[in-house]
GROMACS .gro file of N, CA and C in nm:
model
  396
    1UNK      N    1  -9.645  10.213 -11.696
    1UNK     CA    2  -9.770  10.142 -11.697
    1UNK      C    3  -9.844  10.180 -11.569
    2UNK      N    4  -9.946  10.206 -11.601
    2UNK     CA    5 -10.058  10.254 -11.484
    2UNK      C    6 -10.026  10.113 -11.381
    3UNK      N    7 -10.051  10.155 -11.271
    3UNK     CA    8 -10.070  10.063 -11.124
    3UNK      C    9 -10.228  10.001 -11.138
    4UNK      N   10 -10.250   9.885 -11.128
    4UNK     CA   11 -10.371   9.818 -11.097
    4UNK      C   12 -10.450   9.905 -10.986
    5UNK      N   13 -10.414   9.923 -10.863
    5UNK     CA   14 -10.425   9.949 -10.779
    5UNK      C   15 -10.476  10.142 -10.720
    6UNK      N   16 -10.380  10.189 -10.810
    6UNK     CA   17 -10.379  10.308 -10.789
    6UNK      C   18 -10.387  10.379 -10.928
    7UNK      N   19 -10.461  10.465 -10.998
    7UNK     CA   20 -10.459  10.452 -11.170
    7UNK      C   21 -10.315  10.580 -11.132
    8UNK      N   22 -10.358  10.701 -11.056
    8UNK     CA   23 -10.243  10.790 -11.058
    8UNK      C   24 -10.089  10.779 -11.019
    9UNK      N   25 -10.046  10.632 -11.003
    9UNK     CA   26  -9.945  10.586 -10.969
    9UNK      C   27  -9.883  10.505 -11.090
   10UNK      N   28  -9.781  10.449 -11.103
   10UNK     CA   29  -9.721  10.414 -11.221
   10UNK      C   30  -9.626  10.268 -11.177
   11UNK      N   31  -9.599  10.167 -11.232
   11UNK     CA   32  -9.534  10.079 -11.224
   11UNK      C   33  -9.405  10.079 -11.296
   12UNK      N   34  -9.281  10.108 -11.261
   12UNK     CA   35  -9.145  10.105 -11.360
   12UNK      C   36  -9.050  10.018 -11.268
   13UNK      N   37  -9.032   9.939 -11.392
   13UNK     CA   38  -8.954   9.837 -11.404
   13UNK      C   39  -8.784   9.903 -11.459
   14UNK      N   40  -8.615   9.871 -11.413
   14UNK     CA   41  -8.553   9.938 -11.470
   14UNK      C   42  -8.462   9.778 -11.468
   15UNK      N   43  -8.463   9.740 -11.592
   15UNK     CA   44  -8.377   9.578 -11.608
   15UNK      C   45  -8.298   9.550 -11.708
   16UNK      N   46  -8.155   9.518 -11.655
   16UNK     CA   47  -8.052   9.476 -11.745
   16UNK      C   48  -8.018   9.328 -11.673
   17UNK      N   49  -7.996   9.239 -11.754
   17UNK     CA   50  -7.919   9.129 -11.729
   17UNK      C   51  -7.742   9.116 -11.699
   18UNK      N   52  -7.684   9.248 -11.741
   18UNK     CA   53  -7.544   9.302 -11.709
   18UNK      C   54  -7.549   9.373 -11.624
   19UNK      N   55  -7.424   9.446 -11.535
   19UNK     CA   56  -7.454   9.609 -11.504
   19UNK      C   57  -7.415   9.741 -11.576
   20UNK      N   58  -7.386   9.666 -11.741
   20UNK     CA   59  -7.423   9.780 -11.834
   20UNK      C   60  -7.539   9.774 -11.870
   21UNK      N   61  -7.600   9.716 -11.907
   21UNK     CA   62  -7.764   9.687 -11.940
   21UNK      C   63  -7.814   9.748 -11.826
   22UNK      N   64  -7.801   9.746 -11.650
   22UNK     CA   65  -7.891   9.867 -11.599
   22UNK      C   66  -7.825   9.965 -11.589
   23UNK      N   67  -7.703  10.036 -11.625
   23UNK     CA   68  -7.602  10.165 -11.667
   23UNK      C   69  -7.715  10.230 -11.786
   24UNK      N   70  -7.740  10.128 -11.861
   24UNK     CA   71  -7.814  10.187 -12.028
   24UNK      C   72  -7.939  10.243 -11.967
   25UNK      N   73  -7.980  10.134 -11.892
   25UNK     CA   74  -8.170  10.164 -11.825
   25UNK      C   75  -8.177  10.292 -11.774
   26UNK      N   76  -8.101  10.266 -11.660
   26UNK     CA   77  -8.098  10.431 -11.637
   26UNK      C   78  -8.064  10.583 -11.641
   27UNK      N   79  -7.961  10.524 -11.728
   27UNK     CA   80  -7.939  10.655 -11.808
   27UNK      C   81  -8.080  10.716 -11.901
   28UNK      N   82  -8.127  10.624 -11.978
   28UNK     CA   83  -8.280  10.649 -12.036
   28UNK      C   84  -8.324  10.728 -11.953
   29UNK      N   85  -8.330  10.730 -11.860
   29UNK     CA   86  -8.424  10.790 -11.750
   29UNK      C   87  -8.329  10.919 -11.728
   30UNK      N   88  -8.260  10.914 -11.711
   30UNK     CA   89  -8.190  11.059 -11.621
   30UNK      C   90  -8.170  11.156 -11.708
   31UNK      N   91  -8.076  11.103 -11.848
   31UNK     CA   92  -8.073  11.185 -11.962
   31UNK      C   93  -8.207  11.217 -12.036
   32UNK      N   94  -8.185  11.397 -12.000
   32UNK     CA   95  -8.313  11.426 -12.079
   32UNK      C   96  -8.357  11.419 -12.229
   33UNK      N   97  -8.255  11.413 -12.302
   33UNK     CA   98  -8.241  11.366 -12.424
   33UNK      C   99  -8.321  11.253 -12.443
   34UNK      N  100  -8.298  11.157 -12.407
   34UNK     CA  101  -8.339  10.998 -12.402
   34UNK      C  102  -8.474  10.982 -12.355
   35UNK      N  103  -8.492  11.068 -12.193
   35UNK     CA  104  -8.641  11.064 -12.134
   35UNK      C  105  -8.734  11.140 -12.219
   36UNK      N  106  -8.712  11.208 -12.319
   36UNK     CA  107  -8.788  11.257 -12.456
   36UNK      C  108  -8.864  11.187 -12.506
   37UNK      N  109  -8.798  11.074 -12.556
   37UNK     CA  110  -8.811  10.957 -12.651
   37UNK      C  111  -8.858  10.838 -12.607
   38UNK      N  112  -8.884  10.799 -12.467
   38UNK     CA  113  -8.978  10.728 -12.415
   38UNK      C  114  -9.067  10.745 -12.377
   39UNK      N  115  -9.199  10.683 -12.476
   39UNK     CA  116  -9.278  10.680 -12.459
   39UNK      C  117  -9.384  10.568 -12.445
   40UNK      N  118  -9.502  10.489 -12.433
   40UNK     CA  119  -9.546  10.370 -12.444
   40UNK      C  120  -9.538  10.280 -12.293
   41UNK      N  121  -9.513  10.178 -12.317
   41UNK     CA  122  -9.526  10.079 -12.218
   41UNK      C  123  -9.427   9.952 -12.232
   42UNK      N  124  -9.329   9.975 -12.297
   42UNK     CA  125  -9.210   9.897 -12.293
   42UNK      C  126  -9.080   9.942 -12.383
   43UNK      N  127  -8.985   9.973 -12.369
   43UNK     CA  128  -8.857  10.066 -12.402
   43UNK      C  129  -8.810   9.942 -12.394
   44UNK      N  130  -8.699   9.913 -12.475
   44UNK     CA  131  -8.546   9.850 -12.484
   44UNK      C  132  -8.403   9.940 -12.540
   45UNK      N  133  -8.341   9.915 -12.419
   45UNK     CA  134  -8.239  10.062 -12.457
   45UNK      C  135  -8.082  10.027 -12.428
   46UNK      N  136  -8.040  10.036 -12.559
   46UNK     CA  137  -7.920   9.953 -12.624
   46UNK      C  138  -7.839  10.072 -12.624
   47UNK      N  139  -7.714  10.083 -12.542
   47UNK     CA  140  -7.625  10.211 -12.549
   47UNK      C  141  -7.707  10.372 -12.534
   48UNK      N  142  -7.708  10.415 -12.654
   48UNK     CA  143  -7.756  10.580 -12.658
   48UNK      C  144  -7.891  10.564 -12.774
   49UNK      N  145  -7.959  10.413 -12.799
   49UNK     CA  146  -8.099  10.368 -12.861
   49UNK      C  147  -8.208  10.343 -12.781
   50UNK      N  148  -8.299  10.383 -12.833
   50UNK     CA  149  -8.424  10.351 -12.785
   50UNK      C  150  -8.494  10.291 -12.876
   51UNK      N  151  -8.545  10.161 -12.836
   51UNK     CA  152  -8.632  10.102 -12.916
   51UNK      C  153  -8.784  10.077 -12.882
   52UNK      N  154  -8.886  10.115 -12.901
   52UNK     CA  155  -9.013  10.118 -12.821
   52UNK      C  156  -9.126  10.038 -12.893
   53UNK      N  157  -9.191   9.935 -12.810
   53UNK     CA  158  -9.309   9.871 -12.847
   53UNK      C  159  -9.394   9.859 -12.753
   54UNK      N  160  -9.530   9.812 -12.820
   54UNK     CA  161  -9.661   9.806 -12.654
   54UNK      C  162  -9.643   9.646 -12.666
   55UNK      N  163  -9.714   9.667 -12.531
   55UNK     CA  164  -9.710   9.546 -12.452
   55UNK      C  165  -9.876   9.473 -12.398
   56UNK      N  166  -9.987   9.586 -12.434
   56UNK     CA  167 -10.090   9.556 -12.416
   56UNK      C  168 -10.144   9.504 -12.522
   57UNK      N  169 -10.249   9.382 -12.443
   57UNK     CA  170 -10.303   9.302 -12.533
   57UNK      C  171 -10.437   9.311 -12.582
   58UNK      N  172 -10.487   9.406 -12.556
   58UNK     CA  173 -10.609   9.472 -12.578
   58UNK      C  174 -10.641   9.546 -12.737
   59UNK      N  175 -10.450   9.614 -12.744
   59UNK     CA  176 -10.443   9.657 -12.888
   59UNK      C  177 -10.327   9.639 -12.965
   60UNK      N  178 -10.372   9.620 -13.084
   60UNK     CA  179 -10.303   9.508 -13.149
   60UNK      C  180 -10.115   9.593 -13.170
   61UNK      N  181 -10.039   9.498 -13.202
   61UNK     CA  182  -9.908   9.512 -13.153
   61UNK      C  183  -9.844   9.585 -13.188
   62UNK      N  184  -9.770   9.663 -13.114
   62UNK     CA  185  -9.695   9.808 -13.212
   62UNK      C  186  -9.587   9.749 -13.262
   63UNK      N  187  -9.551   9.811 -13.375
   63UNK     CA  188  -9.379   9.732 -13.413
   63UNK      C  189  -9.300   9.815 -13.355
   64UNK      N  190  -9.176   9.737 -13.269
   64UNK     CA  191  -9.098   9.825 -13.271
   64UNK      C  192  -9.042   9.945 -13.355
   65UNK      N  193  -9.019  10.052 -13.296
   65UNK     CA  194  -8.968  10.137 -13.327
   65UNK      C  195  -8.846  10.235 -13.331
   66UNK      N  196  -8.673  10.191 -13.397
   66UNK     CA  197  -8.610  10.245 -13.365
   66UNK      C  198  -8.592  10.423 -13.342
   67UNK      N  199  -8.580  10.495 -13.241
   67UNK     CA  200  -8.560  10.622 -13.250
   67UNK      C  201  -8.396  10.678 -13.277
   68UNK      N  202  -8.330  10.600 -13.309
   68UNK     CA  203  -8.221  10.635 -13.323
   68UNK      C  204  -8.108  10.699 -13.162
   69UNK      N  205  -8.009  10.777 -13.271
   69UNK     CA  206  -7.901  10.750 -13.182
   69UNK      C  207  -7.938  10.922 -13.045
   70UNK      N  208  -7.950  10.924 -12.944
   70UNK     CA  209  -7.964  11.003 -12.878
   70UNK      C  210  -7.839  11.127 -12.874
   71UNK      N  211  -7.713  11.078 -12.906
   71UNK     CA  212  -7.610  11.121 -12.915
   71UNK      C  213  -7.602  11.229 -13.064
   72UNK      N  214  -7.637  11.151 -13.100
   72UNK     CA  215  -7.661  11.248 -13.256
   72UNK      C  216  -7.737  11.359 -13.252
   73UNK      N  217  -7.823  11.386 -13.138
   73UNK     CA  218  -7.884  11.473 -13.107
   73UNK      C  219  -7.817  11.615 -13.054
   74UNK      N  220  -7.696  11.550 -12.929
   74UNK     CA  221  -7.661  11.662 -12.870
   74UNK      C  222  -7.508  11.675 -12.912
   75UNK      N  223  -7.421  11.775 -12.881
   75UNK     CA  224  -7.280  11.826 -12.926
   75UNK      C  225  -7.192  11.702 -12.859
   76UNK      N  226  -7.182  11.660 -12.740
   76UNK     CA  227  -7.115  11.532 -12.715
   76UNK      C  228  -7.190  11.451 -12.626
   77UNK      N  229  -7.100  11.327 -12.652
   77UNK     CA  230  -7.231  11.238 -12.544
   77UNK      C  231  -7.141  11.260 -12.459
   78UNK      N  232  -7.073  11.307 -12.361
   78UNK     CA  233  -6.983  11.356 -12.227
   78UNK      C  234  -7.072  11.463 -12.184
   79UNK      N  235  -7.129  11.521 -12.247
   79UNK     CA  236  -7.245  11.661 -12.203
   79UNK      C  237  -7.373  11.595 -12.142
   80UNK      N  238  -7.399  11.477 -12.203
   80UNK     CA  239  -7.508  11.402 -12.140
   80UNK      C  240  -7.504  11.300 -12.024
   81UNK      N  241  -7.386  11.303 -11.994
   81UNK     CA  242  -7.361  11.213 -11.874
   81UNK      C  243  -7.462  11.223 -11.751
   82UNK      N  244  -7.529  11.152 -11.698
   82UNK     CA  245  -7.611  11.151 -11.606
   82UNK      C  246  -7.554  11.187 -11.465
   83UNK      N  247  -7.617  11.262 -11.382
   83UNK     CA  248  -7.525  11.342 -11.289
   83UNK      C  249  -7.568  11.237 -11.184
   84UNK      N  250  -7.454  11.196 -11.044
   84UNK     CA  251  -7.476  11.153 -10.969
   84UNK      C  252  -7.614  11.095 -10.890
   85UNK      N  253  -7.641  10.986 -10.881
   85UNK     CA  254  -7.766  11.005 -10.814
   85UNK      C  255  -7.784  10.939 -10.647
   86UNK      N  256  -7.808  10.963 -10.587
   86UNK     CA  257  -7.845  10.883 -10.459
   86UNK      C  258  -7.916  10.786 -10.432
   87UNK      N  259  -7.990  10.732 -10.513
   87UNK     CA  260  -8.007  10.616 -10.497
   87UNK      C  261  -7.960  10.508 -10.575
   88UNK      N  262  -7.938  10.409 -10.477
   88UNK     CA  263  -7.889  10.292 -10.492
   88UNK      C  264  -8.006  10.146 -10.599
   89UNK      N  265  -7.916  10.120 -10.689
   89UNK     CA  266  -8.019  10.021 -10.802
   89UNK      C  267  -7.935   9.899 -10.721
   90UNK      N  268  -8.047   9.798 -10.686
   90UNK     CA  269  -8.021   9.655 -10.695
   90UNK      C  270  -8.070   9.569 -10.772
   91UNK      N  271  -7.968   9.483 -10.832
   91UNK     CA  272  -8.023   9.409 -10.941
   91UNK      C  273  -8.004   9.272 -10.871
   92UNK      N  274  -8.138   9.174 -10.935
   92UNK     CA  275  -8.099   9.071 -10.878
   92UNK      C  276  -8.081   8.965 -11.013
   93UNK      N  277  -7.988   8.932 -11.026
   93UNK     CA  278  -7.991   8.832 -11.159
   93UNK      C  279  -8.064   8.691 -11.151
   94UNK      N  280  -8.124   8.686 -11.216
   94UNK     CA  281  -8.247   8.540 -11.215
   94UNK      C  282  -8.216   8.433 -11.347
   95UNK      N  283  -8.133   8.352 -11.320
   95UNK     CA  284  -8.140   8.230 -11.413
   95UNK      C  285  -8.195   8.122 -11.436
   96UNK      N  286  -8.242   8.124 -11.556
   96UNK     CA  287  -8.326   8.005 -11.575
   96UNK      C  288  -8.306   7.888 -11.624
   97UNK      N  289  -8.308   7.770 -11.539
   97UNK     CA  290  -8.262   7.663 -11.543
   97UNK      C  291  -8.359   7.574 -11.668
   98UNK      N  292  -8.359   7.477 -11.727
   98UNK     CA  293  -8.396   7.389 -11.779
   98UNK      C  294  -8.511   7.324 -11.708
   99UNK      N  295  -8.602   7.288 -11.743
   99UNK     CA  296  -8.687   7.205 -11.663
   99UNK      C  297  -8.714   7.099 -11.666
  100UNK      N  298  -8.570   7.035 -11.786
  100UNK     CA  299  -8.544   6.891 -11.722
  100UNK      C  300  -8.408   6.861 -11.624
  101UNK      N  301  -8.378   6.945 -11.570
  101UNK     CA  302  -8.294   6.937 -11.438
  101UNK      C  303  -8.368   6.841 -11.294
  102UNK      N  304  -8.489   6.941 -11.310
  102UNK     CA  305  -8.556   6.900 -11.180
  102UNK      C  306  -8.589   6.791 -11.191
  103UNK      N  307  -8.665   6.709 -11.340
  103UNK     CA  308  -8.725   6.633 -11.353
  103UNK      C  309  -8.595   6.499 -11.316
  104UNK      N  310  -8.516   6.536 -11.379
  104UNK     CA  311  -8.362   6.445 -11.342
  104UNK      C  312  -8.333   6.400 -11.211
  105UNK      N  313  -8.304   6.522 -11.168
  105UNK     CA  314  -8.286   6.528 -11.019
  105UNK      C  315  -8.426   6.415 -10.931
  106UNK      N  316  -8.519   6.481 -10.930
  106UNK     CA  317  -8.589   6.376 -10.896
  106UNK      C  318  -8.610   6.282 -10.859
  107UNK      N  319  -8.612   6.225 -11.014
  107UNK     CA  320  -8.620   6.093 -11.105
  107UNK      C  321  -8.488   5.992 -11.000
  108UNK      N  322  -8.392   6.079 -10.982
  108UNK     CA  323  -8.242   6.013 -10.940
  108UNK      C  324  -8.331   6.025 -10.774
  109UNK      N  325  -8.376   6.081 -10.703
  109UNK     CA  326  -8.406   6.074 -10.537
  109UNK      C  327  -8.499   5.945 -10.543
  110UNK      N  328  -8.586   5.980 -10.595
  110UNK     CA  329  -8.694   5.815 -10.609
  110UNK      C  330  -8.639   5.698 -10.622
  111UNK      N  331  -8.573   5.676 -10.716
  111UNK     CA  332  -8.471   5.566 -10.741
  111UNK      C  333  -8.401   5.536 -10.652
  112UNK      N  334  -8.279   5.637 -10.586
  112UNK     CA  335  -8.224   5.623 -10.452
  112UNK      C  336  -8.291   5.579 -10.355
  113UNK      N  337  -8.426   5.586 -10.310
  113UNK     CA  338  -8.544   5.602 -10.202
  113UNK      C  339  -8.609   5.469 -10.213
  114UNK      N  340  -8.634   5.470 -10.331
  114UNK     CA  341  -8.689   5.323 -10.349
  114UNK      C  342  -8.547   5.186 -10.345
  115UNK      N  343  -8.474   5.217 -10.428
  115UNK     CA  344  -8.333   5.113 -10.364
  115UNK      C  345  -8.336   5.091 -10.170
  116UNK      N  346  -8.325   5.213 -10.115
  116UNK     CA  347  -8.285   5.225  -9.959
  116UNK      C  348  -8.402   5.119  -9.954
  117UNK      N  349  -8.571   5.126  -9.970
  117UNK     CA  350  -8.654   5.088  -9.942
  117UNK      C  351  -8.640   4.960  -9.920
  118UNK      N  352  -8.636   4.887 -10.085
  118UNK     CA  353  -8.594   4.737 -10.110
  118UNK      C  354  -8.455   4.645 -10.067
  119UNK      N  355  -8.371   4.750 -10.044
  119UNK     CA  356  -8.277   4.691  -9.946
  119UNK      C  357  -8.297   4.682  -9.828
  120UNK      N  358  -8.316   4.739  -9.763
  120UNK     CA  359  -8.376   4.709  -9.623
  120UNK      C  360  -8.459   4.602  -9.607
  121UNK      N  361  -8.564   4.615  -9.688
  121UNK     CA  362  -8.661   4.501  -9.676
  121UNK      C  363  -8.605   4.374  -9.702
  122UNK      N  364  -8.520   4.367  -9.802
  122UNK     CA  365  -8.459   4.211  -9.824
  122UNK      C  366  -8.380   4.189  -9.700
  123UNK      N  367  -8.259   4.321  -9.641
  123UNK     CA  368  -8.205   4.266  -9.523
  123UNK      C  369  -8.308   4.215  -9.429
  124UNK      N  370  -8.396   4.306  -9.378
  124UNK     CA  371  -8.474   4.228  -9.289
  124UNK      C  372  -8.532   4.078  -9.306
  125UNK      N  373  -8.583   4.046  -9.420
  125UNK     CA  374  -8.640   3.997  -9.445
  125UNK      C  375  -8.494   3.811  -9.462
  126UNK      N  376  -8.383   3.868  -9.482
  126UNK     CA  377  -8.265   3.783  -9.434
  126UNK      C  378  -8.237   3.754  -9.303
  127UNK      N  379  -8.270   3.917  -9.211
  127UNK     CA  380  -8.259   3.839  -9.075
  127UNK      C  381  -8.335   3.747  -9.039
  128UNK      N  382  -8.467   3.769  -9.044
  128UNK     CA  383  -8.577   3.685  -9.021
  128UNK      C  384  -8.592   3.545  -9.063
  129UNK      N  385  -8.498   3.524  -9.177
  129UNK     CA  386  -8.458   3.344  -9.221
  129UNK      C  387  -8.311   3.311  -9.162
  130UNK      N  388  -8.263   3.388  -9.106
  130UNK     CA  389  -8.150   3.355  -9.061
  130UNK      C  390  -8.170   3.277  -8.874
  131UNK      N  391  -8.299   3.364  -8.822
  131UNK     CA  392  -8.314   3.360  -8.697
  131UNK      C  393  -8.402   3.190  -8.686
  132UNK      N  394  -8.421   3.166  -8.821
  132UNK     CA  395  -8.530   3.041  -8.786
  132UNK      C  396  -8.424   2.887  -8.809
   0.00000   0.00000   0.00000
């Protein structure tokens, strides 16, 4: 996807929720077989599949499209192994919580906060009949 910023620059995203899911991502990329077959503005890539749909909302929605098996293409998939690379992928895994957690959580500090509140006030409010 073109860069906002820069049109001759490009934005790539490479995301698995496993670290076979980014093993798959980037193999897409390294194997030339695979980097064939991507094309568009959003890839999902399941083992030695490519599945491709757009993502812009400007025109109306592509259906995915399986391209099949990349392997079927060449004599073994051991020939396609992606050769060493030097750079380092960090993934950061992002889970998404419920968003009635927080509301819980909360809900339970206020309650706590307001108890501390009204207890106090009654103690004081005991010293103060105690002192008369």
């Amino acid at each position: 996807m073109a860069s906002p910023w820069n049109e001759r620059r490009v934005v790539l995203a490479v995301l698995g929720n496993t670290d076979e899911g980014i093993s798959w991502a980037s193999t897409a990329l390294l194997s030339p077989t695979m980097l064939q077959s991507l094309s568009g503005n959003f890839a999902i890539v399941i083992t030695d599949q490519v599945f491709l749909g757009g993502t812009r909302l400007s025109s109306p929605a592509a259906q995915t499209t399986a391209l099949g098996s990349a392997a079927a293409n060449s004599p073994s998939a051991e020939t396609d192994a992606p050769a060493p690379v030097n750079h380092t992928v960090e993934a950061v895994a992002l889970q998404q919580t419920s968003p009635l957690l927080p509301i819980i959580l909360s809900f339970f500090v206020m309650v706590v906060v307001l108890g501390a509140v009204l207890g106090l006030s009654w103690w004081r409010s005991r010293q103060v009949q105690d002192k008369q």
